[in-house]
Coordinates of C-alpha atoms and ligand atoms in Angstrom, one line a residue:
M1 CA 23.6 -20.0 24.0
E2 CA 26.7 -17.9 24.6
T3 CA 28.3 -15.4 22.3
Q4 CA 30.2 -17.4 19.7
E5 CA 32.3 -17.0 16.7
S6 CA 30.7 -19.4 14.3
I7 CA 27.2 -19.2 13.1
R8 CA 24.9 -21.6 11.4
T9 CA 23.6 -20.3 8.0
V10 CA 20.1 -21.5 7.0
T11 CA 18.8 -20.8 3.6
T12 CA 15.6 -22.8 3.3
I13 CA 12.3 -22.1 5.0
G14 CA 11.8 -25.8 5.9
E15 CA 15.1 -26.0 7.8
M16 CA 14.4 -22.8 9.7
Q17 CA 10.9 -23.8 10.7
A18 CA 12.2 -27.3 11.8
L19 CA 14.9 -25.7 13.9
S20 CA 12.6 -23.2 15.5
E21 CA 10.0 -26.0 16.2
Q22 CA 12.7 -28.0 17.9
W23 CA 13.8 -25.0 20.1
R24 CA 10.2 -24.3 21.0
K25 CA 9.6 -27.9 22.1
Q26 CA 12.8 -27.6 24.3
G27 CA 11.4 -24.4 25.9
V28 CA 14.2 -22.3 24.3
S29 CA 13.4 -18.6 23.8
I30 CA 13.9 -17.3 20.3
G31 CA 14.9 -13.7 19.4
L32 CA 14.6 -12.5 15.8
V33 CA 16.4 -9.6 14.3
P34 CA 15.0 -9.0 10.8
T35 CA 17.4 -7.1 8.5
M36 CA 18.3 -6.5 4.9
G37 CA 22.0 -7.0 5.7
Y38 CA 25.1 -4.9 5.1
F39 CA 25.6 -4.5 8.8
H40 CA 26.7 -1.5 10.8
D41 CA 26.8 -0.9 14.5
G42 CA 23.1 -0.2 14.5
H43 CA 22.3 -3.7 13.4
L44 CA 24.9 -5.1 15.9
S45 CA 23.1 -3.3 18.7
L46 CA 19.9 -5.0 17.8
I47 CA 21.6 -8.4 17.8
R48 CA 23.2 -7.7 21.2
H49 CA 19.8 -6.6 22.5
A50 CA 18.2 -9.9 21.4
R51 CA 21.2 -11.8 22.8
Q52 CA 20.5 -10.3 26.3
R53 CA 16.9 -11.4 26.2
C54 CA 16.8 -14.7 24.4
K55 CA 18.5 -18.1 24.5
V56 CA 18.9 -18.2 20.7
V57 CA 19.2 -15.3 18.3
V58 CA 18.2 -15.6 14.7
V59 CA 19.2 -12.8 12.3
S60 CA 17.4 -12.8 9.0
I61 CA 19.1 -11.2 6.0
F62 CA 16.8 -10.7 3.1
V63 CA 16.7 -7.7 0.7
N64 CA 13.0 -7.8 0.2
P65 CA 12.1 -7.0 -3.4
I66 CA 8.4 -6.2 -2.7
Q67 CA 9.2 -3.2 -0.3
F68 CA 11.1 -1.3 -3.0
G69 CA 9.4 0.9 -5.5
V70 CA 10.2 0.6 -9.2
D71 CA 12.5 3.6 -9.2
E72 CA 14.2 2.7 -5.9
D73 CA 17.5 1.1 -5.1
F74 CA 16.7 -2.7 -4.9
E75 CA 19.5 -3.6 -7.3
Q76 CA 21.9 -1.2 -5.9
Y77 CA 21.2 -2.0 -2.2
P78 CA 24.6 -3.0 -0.7
R79 CA 25.1 -6.7 0.0
D80 CA 28.0 -8.6 1.7
L81 CA 26.8 -11.9 3.2
E82 CA 30.3 -13.1 4.2
R83 CA 31.1 -9.9 6.1
D84 CA 27.6 -9.9 7.7
S85 CA 28.0 -13.5 8.8
R86 CA 31.2 -12.7 10.6
M87 CA 29.8 -9.6 12.2
A88 CA 26.6 -11.3 13.3
A89 CA 28.6 -14.2 14.9
E90 CA 30.8 -11.7 16.8
A91 CA 27.7 -9.9 18.1
G92 CA 26.3 -13.2 19.4
A93 CA 23.8 -14.4 16.8
D94 CA 23.4 -18.2 16.6
V95 CA 21.7 -18.5 13.2
L96 CA 21.7 -16.4 10.0
F97 CA 18.5 -17.0 8.0
A98 CA 19.3 -15.9 4.5
P99 CA 16.6 -17.2 2.1
A100 CA 16.6 -16.7 -1.7
A101 CA 13.9 -14.4 -3.2
A102 CA 12.5 -17.4 -5.1
A103 CA 12.0 -19.3 -1.8
M104 CA 10.2 -16.4 -0.2
Y105 CA 8.0 -15.5 -3.2
G106 CA 7.2 -18.4 -5.4
A107 CA 5.8 -17.8 -8.9
T108 CA 2.2 -18.2 -7.6
F109 CA 2.6 -15.9 -4.5
Q110 CA -0.3 -13.5 -4.3
T111 CA -0.9 -12.5 -0.6
A112 CA -0.3 -9.1 1.0
V113 CA -0.5 -8.0 4.6
Q114 CA -1.6 -4.4 4.9
V115 CA -1.8 -2.1 8.0
K116 CA -4.2 0.5 6.7
Q117 CA -3.9 3.7 8.7
I118 CA -0.6 4.3 10.3
T119 CA 1.1 3.6 7.0
Q120 CA -0.7 6.4 5.0
G121 CA 1.4 9.5 5.7
L122 CA 5.2 10.2 6.1
C123 CA 7.3 7.5 4.4
G124 CA 4.1 5.8 3.3
A125 CA 3.1 8.8 1.3
S126 CA 6.5 9.0 -0.5
R127 CA 6.9 5.3 -1.0
P128 CA 3.6 3.8 -2.0
G129 CA 3.4 0.0 -1.3
H130 CA 6.6 0.1 0.9
F131 CA 4.9 -0.7 4.2
E132 CA 2.8 -3.4 2.6
G133 CA 6.0 -5.0 1.4
V134 CA 7.5 -4.7 4.9
T135 CA 4.5 -6.2 6.8
T136 CA 4.1 -9.0 4.3
V137 CA 7.7 -10.1 4.6
V138 CA 7.9 -9.6 8.4
C139 CA 4.7 -11.7 8.8
K140 CA 6.3 -14.4 6.7
L141 CA 9.5 -14.2 8.9
F142 CA 7.4 -14.5 12.0
H143 CA 5.8 -17.7 10.7
I144 CA 9.1 -19.1 9.6
V145 CA 11.3 -18.2 12.6
K146 CA 8.5 -18.4 15.3
P147 CA 10.2 -15.9 17.6
H148 CA 9.2 -15.0 21.1
L149 CA 10.9 -11.6 20.6
A150 CA 11.5 -9.4 17.6
V151 CA 13.9 -6.5 17.7
F152 CA 13.6 -3.5 15.4
G153 CA 15.6 -0.2 15.3
A154 CA 14.0 3.1 16.3
K155 CA 15.4 4.7 13.2
D156 CA 12.6 3.2 11.1
Y157 CA 10.1 4.5 13.6
Q158 CA 7.0 4.4 11.3
Q159 CA 8.0 0.8 10.3
A160 CA 8.3 -0.2 14.0
M161 CA 4.9 1.3 14.8
T162 CA 3.4 -0.4 11.8
I163 CA 4.8 -3.8 12.8
R164 CA 3.6 -3.2 16.4
R165 CA 0.1 -2.6 15.0
M166 CA 0.3 -5.8 12.9
I167 CA 1.4 -7.9 15.9
I168 CA -1.6 -6.6 17.9
D169 CA -4.1 -6.9 15.1
L170 CA -3.1 -10.3 13.9
D171 CA -2.6 -11.7 17.4
F172 CA 1.1 -12.7 17.1
D173 CA 2.3 -13.9 20.5
I174 CA 5.6 -11.9 20.0
D175 CA 7.2 -9.2 22.1
L176 CA 8.5 -6.2 20.1
D177 CA 11.5 -4.3 21.4
L178 CA 12.6 -1.1 19.9
A179 CA 16.4 -0.5 20.1
P180 CA 17.7 3.1 20.2
I181 CA 19.2 4.8 17.1
V182 CA 22.9 4.5 16.8
R183 CA 24.6 7.6 15.5
E184 CA 28.0 8.6 14.1
E185 CA 29.9 11.3 16.1
S186 CA 28.3 13.9 13.8
G187 CA 24.9 12.8 14.8
L188 CA 24.1 11.1 11.5
A189 CA 22.0 8.0 12.2
L190 CA 23.7 4.8 11.0
S191 CA 22.1 3.4 7.9
S192 CA 23.2 1.0 5.2
R193 CA 22.2 3.7 2.7
N194 CA 24.9 6.1 4.2
E195 CA 27.2 4.0 1.9
Y196 CA 25.8 5.9 -1.1
L197 CA 27.0 9.3 0.3
S198 CA 30.2 11.0 -0.9
P199 CA 32.5 12.2 2.0
E200 CA 31.1 15.7 1.6
E201 CA 27.5 14.5 1.5
R202 CA 28.2 12.5 4.6
R203 CA 29.3 15.6 6.4
E204 CA 26.3 17.5 5.1
A205 CA 23.9 14.7 6.2
A206 CA 24.6 15.7 9.8
I207 CA 22.0 18.5 9.2
L208 CA 19.2 16.0 9.8
F209 CA 20.2 15.5 13.4
Q210 CA 21.2 19.1 13.9
S211 CA 17.7 20.2 12.8
L212 CA 16.1 17.7 15.3
R213 CA 18.3 19.1 18.1
L214 CA 17.3 22.6 17.0
A215 CA 13.6 21.6 17.3
E216 CA 14.2 20.2 20.7
R217 CA 15.9 23.4 21.9
L218 CA 13.1 25.6 20.6
I219 CA 10.5 23.4 22.3
L220 CA 12.3 23.2 25.6
Q221 CA 12.6 27.0 25.5
G222 CA 8.8 27.2 25.3
E223 CA 7.8 27.1 21.6
R224 CA 4.5 25.4 21.4
D225 CA 3.5 26.0 17.8
P226 CA 4.5 23.0 15.6
E227 CA 4.5 25.2 12.5
K228 CA 7.1 27.5 13.9
V229 CA 9.4 24.6 14.8
L230 CA 8.9 23.1 11.4
L231 CA 9.8 26.4 9.6
A232 CA 13.0 26.7 11.7
M233 CA 14.0 23.2 10.8
Q234 CA 13.2 23.7 7.2
A235 CA 15.3 26.9 7.1
M236 CA 18.2 25.1 8.7
I237 CA 18.1 22.1 6.3
D238 CA 17.5 24.3 3.2
A239 CA 20.7 26.1 3.9
V240 CA 22.5 22.9 2.9
A241 CA 22.7 23.1 -0.9
S242 CA 22.7 19.3 -1.5
S243 CA 19.5 18.8 0.6
K244 CA 15.9 18.4 -0.5
I245 CA 13.2 17.9 2.2
D246 CA 10.8 15.1 1.6
Y247 CA 8.9 15.6 4.8
I248 CA 9.2 16.9 8.3
A249 CA 6.4 16.0 10.8
L250 CA 5.8 16.6 14.5
V251 CA 3.6 13.8 15.6
D252 CA 2.0 11.9 18.4
P253 CA 4.5 9.1 19.2
E254 CA 1.8 6.5 19.3
T255 CA -0.6 7.3 16.5
L256 CA 1.8 9.3 14.3
T257 CA -0.8 11.9 13.7
P258 CA 0.4 15.5 13.5
V259 CA 0.1 17.5 16.7
Q260 CA -1.7 20.9 16.6
V261 CA 0.0 22.2 19.7
I262 CA 3.1 20.9 21.5
D263 CA 1.6 20.1 24.9
R264 CA 3.0 16.6 25.5
N265 CA 5.9 14.4 24.4
I266 CA 6.1 14.4 20.6
R267 CA 8.2 12.5 18.0
I268 CA 9.7 14.4 15.1
L269 CA 10.1 12.4 11.9
L270 CA 11.8 13.6 8.8
A271 CA 13.1 12.3 5.4
V272 CA 15.6 14.4 3.5
Y273 CA 17.5 13.8 0.3
I274 CA 21.2 14.6 0.5
G275 CA 22.2 14.5 -3.2
K276 CA 20.4 11.4 -4.5
T277 CA 20.3 9.6 -1.2
R278 CA 17.1 9.6 0.8
L279 CA 17.8 9.6 4.5
I280 CA 15.4 9.3 7.5
D281 CA 15.7 10.1 11.1
N282 CA 13.5 10.8 14.1
Y283 CA 13.7 12.1 17.7
L284 CA 11.6 12.0 20.8
V285 CA 11.1 15.4 22.4
E286 CA 10.1 15.0 26.0
L287 CA 8.4 17.8 27.9
S288 CA 9.2 17.3 31.5
T289 CA 5.8 18.0 32.9
G290 CA 3.6 17.6 29.9
I291 CA 2.1 21.0 30.4
D292 CA 3.5 24.5 30.6
Ligands
PAF301 O1 14.3 -2.5 8.3 C1 14.6 -3.3 7.5 O2 15.7 -3.7 7.3 C2 13.5 -4.0 6.6 O3 12.5 -3.1 6.3 C3 12.9 -5.3 7.3 C4 12.2 -5.0 8.6 C5 14.0 -6.3 7.5 C6 11.9 -5.9 6.3 O4 12.4 -6.3 5.1

């Protein structure tokens, strides 16, 4: 279907499954962009990506209660379904799937999908239960929307690698595409949570990307010791008064295990509080030859 300005909103699981079933019978390819709404250009780039590859594009909006910890921002998480609906339509989505929490998790719900290893460190260490909540809801969305393709953003890199693992381990016949991070001019990665930042914090939040670029410069100049790169990043971020580092890690891009020596492409992941807002970002540092 072509880019359009109206969009069909589906709120029940039964209607979504019936629609997808019908598309599948007609041989129509289905792209799914799972989101929690409150769209920015990052989300729109995922929708446009799915639009390029599939005949129909379904965008799900569901602020998933089970992936938030008790002290986290589930209640506060920004929501604006009307605005999202307009933006999704303009970006070329055909259907907005926006179920109620009670429809997704009935009173007797008791199942969880857990990817065991790749979820242990990084965000998994700071947010216990988070990835189990993510994989459980994404697994449900896959069964409801029955997509051929699912598109996720590279900003949530550990999430994307976790879902990739789940797709492989649970034999979902679904392609996963990772769309590049979209950034503000300052380098700050777009996120619905940027909404929480004051104008000053927003300026300061650019330090995440600046520290990633510093790491890249050091590595491209020949630094091979991850510890030294980490210390330089820490010093740069700590110089911003409102910042508090949750973690910085230089990891293998596939397994997400820390590298001992930088002798191949690595991915740097970090989570930093700016004021009360926890932000994440990551960056692939590519060594041209792989060896010195
Ligand atoms: O990245 C998100 O917005 C969420 O974690 C997701 C994948 C939609 C699952 O709730």
